[in-house]
Coordinates of C-alpha atoms and ligand atoms in Angstrom, one line a residue:
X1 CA -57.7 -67.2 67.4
X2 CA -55.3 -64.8 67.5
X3 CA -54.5 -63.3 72.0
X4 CA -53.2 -60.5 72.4
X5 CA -50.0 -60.1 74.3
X6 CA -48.5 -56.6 76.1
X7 CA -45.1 -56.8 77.3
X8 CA -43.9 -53.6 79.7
X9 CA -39.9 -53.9 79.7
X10 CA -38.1 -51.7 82.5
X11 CA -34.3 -51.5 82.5
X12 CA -31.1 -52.8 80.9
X13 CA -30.6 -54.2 77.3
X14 CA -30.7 -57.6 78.3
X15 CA -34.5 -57.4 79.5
X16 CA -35.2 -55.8 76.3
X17 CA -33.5 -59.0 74.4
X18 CA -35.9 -61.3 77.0
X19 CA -38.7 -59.8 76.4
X20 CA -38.4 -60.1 73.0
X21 CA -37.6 -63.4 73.2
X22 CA -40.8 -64.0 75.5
X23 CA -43.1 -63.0 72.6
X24 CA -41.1 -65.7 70.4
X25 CA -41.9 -68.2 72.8
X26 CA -45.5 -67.8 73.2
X27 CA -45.9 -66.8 69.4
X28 CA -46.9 -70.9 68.7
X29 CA -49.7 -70.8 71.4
X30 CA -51.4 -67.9 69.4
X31 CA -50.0 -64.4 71.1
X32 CA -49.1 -61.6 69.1
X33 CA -47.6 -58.3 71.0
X34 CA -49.7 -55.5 71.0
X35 CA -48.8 -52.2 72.5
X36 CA -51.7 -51.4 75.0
X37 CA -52.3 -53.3 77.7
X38 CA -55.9 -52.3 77.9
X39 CA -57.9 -55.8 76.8
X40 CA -54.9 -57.9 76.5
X41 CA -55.2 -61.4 77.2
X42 CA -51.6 -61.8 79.2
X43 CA -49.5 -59.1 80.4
X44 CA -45.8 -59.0 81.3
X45 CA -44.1 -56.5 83.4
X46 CA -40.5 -57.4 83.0
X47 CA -38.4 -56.0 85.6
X48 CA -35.3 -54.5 86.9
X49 CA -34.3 -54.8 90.6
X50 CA -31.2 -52.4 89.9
X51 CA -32.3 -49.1 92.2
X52 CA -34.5 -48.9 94.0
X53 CA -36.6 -46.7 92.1
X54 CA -36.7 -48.8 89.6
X55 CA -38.3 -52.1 91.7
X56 CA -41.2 -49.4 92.8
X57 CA -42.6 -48.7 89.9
X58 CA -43.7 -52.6 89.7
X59 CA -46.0 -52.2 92.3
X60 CA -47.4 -48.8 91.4
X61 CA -48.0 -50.8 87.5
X62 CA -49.8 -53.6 89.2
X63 CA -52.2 -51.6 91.2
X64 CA -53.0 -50.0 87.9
X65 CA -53.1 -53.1 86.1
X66 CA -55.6 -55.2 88.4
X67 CA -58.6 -52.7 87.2
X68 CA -57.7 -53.5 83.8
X69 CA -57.8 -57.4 84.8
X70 CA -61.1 -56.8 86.8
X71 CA -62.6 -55.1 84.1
X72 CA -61.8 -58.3 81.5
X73 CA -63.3 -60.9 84.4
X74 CA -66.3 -58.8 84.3
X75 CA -66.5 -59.0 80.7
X76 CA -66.2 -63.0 81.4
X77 CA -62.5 -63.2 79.7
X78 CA -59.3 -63.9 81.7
X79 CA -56.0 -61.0 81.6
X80 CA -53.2 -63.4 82.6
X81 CA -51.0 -61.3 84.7
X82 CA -47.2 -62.1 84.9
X83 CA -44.3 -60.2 86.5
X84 CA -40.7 -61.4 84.8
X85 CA -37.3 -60.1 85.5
X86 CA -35.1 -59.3 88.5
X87 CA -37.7 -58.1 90.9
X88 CA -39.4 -61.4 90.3
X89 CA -36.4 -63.2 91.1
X90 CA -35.5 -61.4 94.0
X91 CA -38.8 -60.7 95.4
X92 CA -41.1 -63.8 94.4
X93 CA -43.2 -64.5 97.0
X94 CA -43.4 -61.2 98.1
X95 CA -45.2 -60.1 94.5
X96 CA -47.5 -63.1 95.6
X97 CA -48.2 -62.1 99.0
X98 CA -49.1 -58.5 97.9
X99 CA -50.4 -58.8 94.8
X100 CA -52.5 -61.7 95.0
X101 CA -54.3 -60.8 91.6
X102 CA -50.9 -61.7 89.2
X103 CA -51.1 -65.1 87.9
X104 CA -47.5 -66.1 87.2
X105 CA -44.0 -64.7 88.5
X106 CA -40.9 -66.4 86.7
X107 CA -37.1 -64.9 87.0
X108 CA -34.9 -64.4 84.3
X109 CA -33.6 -68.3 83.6
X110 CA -36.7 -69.7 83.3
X111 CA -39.1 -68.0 80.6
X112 CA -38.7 -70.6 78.3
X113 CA -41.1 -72.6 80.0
X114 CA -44.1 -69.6 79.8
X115 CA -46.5 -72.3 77.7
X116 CA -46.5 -74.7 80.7
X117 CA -46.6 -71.6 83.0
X118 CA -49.2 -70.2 81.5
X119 CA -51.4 -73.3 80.9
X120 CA -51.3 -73.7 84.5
X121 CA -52.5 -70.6 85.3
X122 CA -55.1 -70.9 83.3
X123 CA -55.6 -74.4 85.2
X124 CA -55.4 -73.6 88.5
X125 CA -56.0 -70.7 91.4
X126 CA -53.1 -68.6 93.1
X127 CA -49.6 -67.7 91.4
X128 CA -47.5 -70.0 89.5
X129 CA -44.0 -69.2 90.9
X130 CA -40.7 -70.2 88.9
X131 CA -37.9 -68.4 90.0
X132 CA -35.6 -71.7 89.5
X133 CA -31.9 -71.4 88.6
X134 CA -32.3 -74.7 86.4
X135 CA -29.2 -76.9 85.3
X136 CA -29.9 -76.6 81.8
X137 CA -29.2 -73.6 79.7
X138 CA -33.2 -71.8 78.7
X139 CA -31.0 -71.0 75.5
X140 CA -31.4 -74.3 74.3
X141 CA -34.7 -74.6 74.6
X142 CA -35.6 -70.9 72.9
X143 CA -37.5 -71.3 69.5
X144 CA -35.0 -70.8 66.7
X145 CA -37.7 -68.9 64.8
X146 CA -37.9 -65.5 65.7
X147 CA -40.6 -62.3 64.7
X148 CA -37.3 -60.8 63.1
X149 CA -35.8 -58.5 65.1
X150 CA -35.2 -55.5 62.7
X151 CA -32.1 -53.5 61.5
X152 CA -30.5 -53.0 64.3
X153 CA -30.6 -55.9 67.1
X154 CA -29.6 -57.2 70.4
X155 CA -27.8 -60.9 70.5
X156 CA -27.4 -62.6 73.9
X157 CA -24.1 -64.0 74.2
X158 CA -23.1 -64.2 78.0
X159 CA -25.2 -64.1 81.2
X160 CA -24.6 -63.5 84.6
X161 CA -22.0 -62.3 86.7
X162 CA -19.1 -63.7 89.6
X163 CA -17.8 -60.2 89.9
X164 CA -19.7 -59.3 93.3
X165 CA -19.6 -55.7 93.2
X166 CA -20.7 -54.6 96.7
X167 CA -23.4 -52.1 95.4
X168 CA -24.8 -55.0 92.6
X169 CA -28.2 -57.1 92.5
X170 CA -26.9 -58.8 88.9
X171 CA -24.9 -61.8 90.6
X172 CA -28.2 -62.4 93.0
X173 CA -30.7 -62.3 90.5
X174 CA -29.0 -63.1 87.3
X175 CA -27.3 -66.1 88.7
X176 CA -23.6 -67.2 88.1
X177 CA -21.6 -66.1 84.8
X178 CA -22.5 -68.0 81.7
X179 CA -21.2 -67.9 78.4
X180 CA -23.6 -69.1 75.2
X181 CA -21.5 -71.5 72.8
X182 CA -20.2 -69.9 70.2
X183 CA -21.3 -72.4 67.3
X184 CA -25.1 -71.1 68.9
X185 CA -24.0 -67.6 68.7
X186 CA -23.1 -67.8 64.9
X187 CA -26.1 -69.4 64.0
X188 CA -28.5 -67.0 65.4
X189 CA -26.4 -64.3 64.6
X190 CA -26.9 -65.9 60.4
X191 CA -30.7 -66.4 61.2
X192 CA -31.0 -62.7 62.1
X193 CA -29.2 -61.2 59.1
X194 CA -31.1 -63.6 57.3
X195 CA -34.5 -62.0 58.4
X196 CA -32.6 -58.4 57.8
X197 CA -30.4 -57.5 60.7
X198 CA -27.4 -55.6 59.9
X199 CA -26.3 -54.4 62.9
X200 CA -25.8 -57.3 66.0
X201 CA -24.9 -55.7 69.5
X202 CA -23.8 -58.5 71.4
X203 CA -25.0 -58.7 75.3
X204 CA -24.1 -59.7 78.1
X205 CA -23.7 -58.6 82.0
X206 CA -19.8 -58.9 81.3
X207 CA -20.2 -59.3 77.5
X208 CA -15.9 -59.1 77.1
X209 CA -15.7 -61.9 80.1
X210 CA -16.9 -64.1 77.0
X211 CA -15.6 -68.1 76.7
X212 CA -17.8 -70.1 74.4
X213 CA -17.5 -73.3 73.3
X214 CA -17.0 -73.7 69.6
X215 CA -17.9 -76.3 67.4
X216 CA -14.6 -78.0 67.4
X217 CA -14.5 -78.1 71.3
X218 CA -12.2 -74.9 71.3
X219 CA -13.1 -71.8 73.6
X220 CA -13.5 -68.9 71.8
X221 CA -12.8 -65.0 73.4
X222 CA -15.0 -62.6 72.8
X223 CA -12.1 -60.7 70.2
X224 CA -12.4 -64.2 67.7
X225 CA -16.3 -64.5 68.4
X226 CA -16.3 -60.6 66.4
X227 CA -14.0 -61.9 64.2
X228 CA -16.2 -64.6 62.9
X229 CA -19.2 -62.6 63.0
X230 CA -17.3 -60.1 60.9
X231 CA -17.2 -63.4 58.0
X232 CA -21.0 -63.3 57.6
X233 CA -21.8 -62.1 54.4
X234 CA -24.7 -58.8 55.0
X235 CA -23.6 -58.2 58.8
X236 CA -22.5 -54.7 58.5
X237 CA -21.8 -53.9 62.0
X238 CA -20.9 -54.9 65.2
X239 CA -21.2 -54.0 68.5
X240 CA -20.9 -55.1 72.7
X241 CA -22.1 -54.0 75.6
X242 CA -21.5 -54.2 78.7
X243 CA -17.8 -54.7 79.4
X244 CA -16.1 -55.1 82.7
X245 CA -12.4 -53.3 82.9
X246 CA -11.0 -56.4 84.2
X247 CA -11.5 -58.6 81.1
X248 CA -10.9 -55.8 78.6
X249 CA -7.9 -58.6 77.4
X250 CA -5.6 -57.3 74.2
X251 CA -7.0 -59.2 71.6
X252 CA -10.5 -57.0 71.8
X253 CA -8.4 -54.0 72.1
X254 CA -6.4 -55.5 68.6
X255 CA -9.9 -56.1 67.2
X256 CA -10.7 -52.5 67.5
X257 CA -7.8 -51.8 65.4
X258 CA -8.8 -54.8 62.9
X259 CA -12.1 -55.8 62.7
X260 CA -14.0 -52.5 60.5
X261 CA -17.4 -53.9 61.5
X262 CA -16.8 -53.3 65.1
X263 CA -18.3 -50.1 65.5
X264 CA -15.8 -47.3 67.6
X265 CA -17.9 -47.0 70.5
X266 CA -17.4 -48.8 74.1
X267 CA -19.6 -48.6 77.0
X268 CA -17.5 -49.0 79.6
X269 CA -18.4 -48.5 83.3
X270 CA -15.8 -47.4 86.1
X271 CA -18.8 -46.5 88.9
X272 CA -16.0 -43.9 90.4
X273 CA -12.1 -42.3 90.2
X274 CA -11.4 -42.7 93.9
X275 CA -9.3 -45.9 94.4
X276 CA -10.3 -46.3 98.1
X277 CA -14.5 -46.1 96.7
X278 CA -13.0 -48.7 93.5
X279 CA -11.7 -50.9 96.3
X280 CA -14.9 -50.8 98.6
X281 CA -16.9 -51.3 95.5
X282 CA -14.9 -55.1 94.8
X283 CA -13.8 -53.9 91.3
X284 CA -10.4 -55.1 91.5
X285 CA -8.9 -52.3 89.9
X286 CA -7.4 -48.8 90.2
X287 CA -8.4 -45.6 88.4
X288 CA -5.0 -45.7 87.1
X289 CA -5.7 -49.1 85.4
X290 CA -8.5 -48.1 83.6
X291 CA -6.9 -44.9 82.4
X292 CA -4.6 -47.4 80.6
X293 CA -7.2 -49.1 79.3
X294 CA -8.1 -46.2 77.2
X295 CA -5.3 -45.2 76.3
X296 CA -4.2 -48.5 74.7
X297 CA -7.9 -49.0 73.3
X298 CA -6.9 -45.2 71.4
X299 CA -4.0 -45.7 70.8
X300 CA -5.3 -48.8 68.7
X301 CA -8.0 -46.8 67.5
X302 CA -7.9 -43.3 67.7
X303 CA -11.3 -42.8 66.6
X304 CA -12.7 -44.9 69.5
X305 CA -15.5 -43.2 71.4
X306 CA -16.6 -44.2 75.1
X307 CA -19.4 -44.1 77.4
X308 CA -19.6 -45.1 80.7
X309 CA -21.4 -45.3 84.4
X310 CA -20.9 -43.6 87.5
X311 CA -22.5 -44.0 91.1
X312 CA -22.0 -41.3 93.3
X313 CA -22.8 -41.4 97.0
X314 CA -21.6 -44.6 97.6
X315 CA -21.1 -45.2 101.3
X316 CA -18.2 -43.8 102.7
X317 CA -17.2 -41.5 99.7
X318 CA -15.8 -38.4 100.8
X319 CA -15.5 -34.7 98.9
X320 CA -12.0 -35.7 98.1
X321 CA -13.1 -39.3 96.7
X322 CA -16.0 -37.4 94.8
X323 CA -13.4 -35.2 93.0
X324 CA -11.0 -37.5 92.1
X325 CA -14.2 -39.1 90.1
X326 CA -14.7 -35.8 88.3
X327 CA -10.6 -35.8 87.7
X328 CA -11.2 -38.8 86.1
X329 CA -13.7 -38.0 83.5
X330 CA -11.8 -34.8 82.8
X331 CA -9.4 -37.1 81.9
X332 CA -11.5 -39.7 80.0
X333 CA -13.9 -37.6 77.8
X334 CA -16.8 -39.4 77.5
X335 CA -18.6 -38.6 74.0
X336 CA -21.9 -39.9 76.7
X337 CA -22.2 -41.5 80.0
X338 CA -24.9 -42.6 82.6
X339 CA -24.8 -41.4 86.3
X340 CA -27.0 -42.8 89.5
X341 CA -27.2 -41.9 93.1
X342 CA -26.0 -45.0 94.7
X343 CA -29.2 -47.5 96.0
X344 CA -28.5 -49.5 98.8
X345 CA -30.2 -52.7 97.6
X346 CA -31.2 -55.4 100.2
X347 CA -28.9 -58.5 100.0
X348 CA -25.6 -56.4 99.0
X349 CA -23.0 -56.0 101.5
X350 CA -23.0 -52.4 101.0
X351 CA -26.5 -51.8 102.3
X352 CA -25.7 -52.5 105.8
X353 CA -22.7 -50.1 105.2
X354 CA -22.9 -47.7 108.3
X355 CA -21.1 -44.8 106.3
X356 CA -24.1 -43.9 103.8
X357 CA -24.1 -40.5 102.4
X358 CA -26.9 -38.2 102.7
X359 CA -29.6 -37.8 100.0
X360 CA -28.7 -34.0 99.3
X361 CA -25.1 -34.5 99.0
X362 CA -25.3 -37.4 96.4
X363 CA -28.5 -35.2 95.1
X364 CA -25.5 -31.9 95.0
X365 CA -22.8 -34.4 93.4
X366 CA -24.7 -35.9 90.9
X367 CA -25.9 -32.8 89.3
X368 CA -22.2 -31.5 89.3
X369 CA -21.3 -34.8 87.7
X370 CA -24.5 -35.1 84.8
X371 CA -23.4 -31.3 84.2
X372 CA -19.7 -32.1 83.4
X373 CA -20.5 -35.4 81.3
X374 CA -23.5 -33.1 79.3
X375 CA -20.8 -31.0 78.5
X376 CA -18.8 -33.3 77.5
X377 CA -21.3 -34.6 75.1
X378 CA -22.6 -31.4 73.5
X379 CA -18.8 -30.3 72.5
X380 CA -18.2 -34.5 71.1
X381 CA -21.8 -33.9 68.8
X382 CA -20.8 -30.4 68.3
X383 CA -17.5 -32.2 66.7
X384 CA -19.7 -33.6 63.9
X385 CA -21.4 -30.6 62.1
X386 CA -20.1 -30.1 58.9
X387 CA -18.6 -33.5 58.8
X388 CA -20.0 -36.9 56.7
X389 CA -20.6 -39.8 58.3
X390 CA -22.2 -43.6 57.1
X391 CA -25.4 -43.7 59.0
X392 CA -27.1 -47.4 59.6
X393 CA -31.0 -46.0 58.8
X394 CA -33.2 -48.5 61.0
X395 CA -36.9 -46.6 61.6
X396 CA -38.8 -43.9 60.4
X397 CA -38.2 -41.0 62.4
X398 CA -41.3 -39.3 64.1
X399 CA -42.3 -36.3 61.4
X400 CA -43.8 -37.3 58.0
X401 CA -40.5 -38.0 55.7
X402 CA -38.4 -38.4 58.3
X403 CA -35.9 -41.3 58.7
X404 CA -33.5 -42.4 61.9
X405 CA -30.4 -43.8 61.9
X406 CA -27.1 -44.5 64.2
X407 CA -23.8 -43.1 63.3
X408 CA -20.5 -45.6 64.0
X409 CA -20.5 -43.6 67.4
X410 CA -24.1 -44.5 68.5
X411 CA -25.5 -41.0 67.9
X412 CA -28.9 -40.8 66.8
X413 CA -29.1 -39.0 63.1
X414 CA -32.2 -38.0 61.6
X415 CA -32.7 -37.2 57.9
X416 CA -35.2 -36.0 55.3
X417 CA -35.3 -38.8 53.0
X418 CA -37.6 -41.6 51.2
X419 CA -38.2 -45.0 53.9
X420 CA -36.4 -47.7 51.0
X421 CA -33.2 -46.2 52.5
X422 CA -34.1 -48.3 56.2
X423 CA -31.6 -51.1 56.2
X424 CA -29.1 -49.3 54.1
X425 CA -26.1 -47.1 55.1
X426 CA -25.8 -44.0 53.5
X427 CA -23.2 -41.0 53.6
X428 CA -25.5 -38.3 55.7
X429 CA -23.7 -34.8 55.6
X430 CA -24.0 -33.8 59.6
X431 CA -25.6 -30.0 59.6
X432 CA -26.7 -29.3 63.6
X433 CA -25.8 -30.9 66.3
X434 CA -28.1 -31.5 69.3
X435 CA -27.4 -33.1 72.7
X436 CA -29.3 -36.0 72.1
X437 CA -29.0 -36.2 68.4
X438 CA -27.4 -35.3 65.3
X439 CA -29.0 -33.3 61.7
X440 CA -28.1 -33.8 58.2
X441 CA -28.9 -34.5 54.9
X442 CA -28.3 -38.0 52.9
X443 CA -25.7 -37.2 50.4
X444 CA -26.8 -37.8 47.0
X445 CA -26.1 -40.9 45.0
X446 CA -26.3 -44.3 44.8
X447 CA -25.6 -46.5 48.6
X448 CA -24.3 -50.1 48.6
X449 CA -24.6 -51.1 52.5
X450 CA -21.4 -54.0 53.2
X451 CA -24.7 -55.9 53.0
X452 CA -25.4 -55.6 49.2
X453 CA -28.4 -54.1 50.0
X454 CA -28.3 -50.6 48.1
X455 CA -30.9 -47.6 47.3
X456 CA -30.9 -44.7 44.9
X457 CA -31.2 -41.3 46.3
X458 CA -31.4 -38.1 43.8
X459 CA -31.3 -34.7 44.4
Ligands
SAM1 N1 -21.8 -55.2 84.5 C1 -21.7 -53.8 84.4 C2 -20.5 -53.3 85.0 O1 -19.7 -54.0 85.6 O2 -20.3 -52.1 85.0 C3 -22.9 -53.1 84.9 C4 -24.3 -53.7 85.0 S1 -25.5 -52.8 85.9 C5 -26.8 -53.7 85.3 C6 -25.6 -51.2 85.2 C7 -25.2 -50.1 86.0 O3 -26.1 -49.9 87.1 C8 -23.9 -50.2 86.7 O4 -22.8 -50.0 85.9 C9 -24.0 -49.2 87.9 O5 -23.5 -48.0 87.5 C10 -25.5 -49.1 88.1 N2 -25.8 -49.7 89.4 C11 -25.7 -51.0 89.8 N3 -26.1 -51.2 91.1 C12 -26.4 -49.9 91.5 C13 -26.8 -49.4 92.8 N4 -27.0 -50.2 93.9 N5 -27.0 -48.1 92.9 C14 -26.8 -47.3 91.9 N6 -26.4 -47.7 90.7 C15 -26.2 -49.0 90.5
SF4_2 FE1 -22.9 -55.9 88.9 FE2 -20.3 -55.6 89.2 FE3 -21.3 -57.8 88.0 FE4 -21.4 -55.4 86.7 S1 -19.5 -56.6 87.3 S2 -23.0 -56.9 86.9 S3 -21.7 -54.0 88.4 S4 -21.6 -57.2 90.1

């Protein structure tokens, strides 16, 4: 009989690729996702320990959650409870201690073994904890069969981090930096586009720190990893995320000049312009450095795009630091970029930092920061109207006769236009531009995606 399984996914990409893999792991014993957790038979909350914000609203879930559980006992049926993710790794026993009511907690290397986890639950009293760093890789023991992950979808390829950023939870709770063979890697990557996938955006925690092994014992970069990926027949685009300046290497800057599937957006993160704050942070690298970055990755594509992250308030950052961070992206122009307050997280060295900044000036500095990067990303959409642009159509958009699509540069397009067009790229003449989001209209005519996959579309 057919249980019903609700996963709640919090934070980055990669917990998004989990979770999705979760539900492919407990497909065989019968669970099929549902999107209400009201009468589900398991429930996962899968985490992220990043900010501190984001590890409260576990708790604040859970309390909720436990009537819903209560109110399935009482109807004689059992809610498994389970909390995934980085707050479970971090903060096992202390889920256990106060919220006695969840049945399993398991970190982010071990979900592969949910069908023994769950059996015991459903076995025994009190929490099953695995928060394990096991020897062997839970990539090999993932089911090869997956639900199909749509048009557009995410593709493990690296975990982990040794960086040791001073503000960062990833190299605590993720575990040490891992890189996915790349003979694995192809072969999911031809599975997916297979079930329909055309666009793959590779993950990892330092996706461009990529060295897999290849079939012939060889280690492959993450530049010649693209390259082959580019060879399957019906995989139209390509993308990464997140990359590290450090190991932005030349032959990923060459493959934005050579590869066309790889799409002419990078996320990449520089947390601040001050090189004193870069230094404190552990990023082993100026402000200068990653100015020449860019530069070099324009200069090999000039259409390149980039986005990027920002903390401000870390401890110790002066007015003077703070404005050589807005200096920078004045200099950068983001076409999008994500900014926090900085969140002293226990078990970082900057926590015990005695120089933290007050909670009104990183307030004051982050709104002068969101409001130069939202300008910056109204005037690059703004850039678009009246221009055409291919458009990877991957969901029906939210009004009847809608459809929604991604641009090369990650911007979300919406049309008017018939739902046989989702999986194809069409031409889509670009008419308004929003801040989130860009307008048009499908330009008439018959589309052939790279993918062979093509669609009629009349006046
Ligand atoms: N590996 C990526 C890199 O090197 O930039 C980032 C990974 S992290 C999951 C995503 C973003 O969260 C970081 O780029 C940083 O801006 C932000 N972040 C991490 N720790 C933080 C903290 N303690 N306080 C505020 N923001 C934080
Ligand atoms: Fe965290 Fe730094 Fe590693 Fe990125 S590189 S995951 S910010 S420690």
């Amino acid at each position: 009989m057919s249980k019903k399984l609700f996963i709640k996914t919090w934070g980055c990409q990669m917990n998004v690729y989990d979770s999705a893999r979760m539900a492919d792991v407990l497909a065989p014993l019968g669970y099929t996702p549902s999107d209400e957790a009201d009468g589900a038979d398991m429930v996962i909350l899968n985490t992220c320990h990043i900010r501190e914000k984001a590890a409260e609203k576990v708790f604040s879930e859970l309390g909720r959650l436990r009537h819903l559980k209560d109110e399935k006992a009482r109807a004689g049926d059992k809610m498994v409870l389970a909390v995934a993710g980085c707050v479970a790794q971090a903060e096992g026993e202390e889920i256990v201690a106060r919220a006695p009511f969840v049945d399993i907690v398991f970190g982010p290397q071990t979900y592969h073994t949910l069908p023994e986890m769950v059996a015991k639950a459903h076995r025994a009293a009190g929490a099953v904890l695995n928060t394990d760093f096991p020897a062997e890789s839970k990539f090999d023991h993932l089911p090869e069969d997956s639900g199909g992950q749509g048009v557009s979808a995410f593709l493990a390829v690296q975990e982990g981090c040794d960086k040791f950023c001073t503000f960062c939870v990833v190299p605590y709770t993720r575990g040490a930096e891992f890189s996915r063979p790349a003979f694995q890697v192809l072969a999911e990557a031809k599975r997916m586009v297979a079930n329909g996938t055309r666009e793959i955006n590779l993950l990892g925690q330092n996706v461009n720190a990529y060295h897999g092994e290849a079939a012939d014992g060889s280690t492959w970069s993450l530049a010649r990893l693209i390259r082959e990926l580019a060879d399957i027949d019906g995989l139209a685009r390509i993308r990464y995320t997140t990359s590290h300046p450090r190991d932005l290497a030349d032959d990923l800057i060459r493959a934005h000049a050579e590869v066309p599937q790889l799409m002419p957006y990078l996320h990449l993160p520089v947390q601040a312009g001050s090189d004193r704050i870069l230094a404190a942070m552990n990023r082993k690298h100026t402000a200068d450095h990653y100015r020449a970055i860019v530069d070099k990755l324009r200069a090999a594509n000039p259409d390149l795009a980039l986005s990027g992250d920002f903390i401000v308030g870390f401890p110790g950052e002066s007015d003077a630091d703070f404005a050589e961070t807005l200096r920078l992206v004045n200099d950068v122009t983001y076409a999008q970029a994500y900014s926090f307050k900085y969140s002293p997280r226990p078990g970082t060295p900057a926590s015990t930092e005695a120089k933290q900044v007050p909670e009104d000036v990183k307030s004051e500095r982050l709104a002068a920061l969101q409001q130069l990067i939202d300008a910056q990303q109204v005037a690059f959409n703004a850039g678009f109207v009246g221009r055409t642009v291919p458009v990877l159509f991957d969901r029906p958009g939210k009004r009847p006769g809608q459809l929604m699509g991604r641009s090369p540069h990650m911007q979300s397009v919406y049309v008017q236009a018939p739902e046989r067009l989702v999986g194809t790229i069409a031409d889509v003449r670009i008419e308004a531009a929003h801040a989130n989001s860009l307008a048009g209209t499908v330009e008439t005519g018959v589309y052939v995606s790279r993918t062979g996959h093509s669609a009629e579309v009349s006046a």
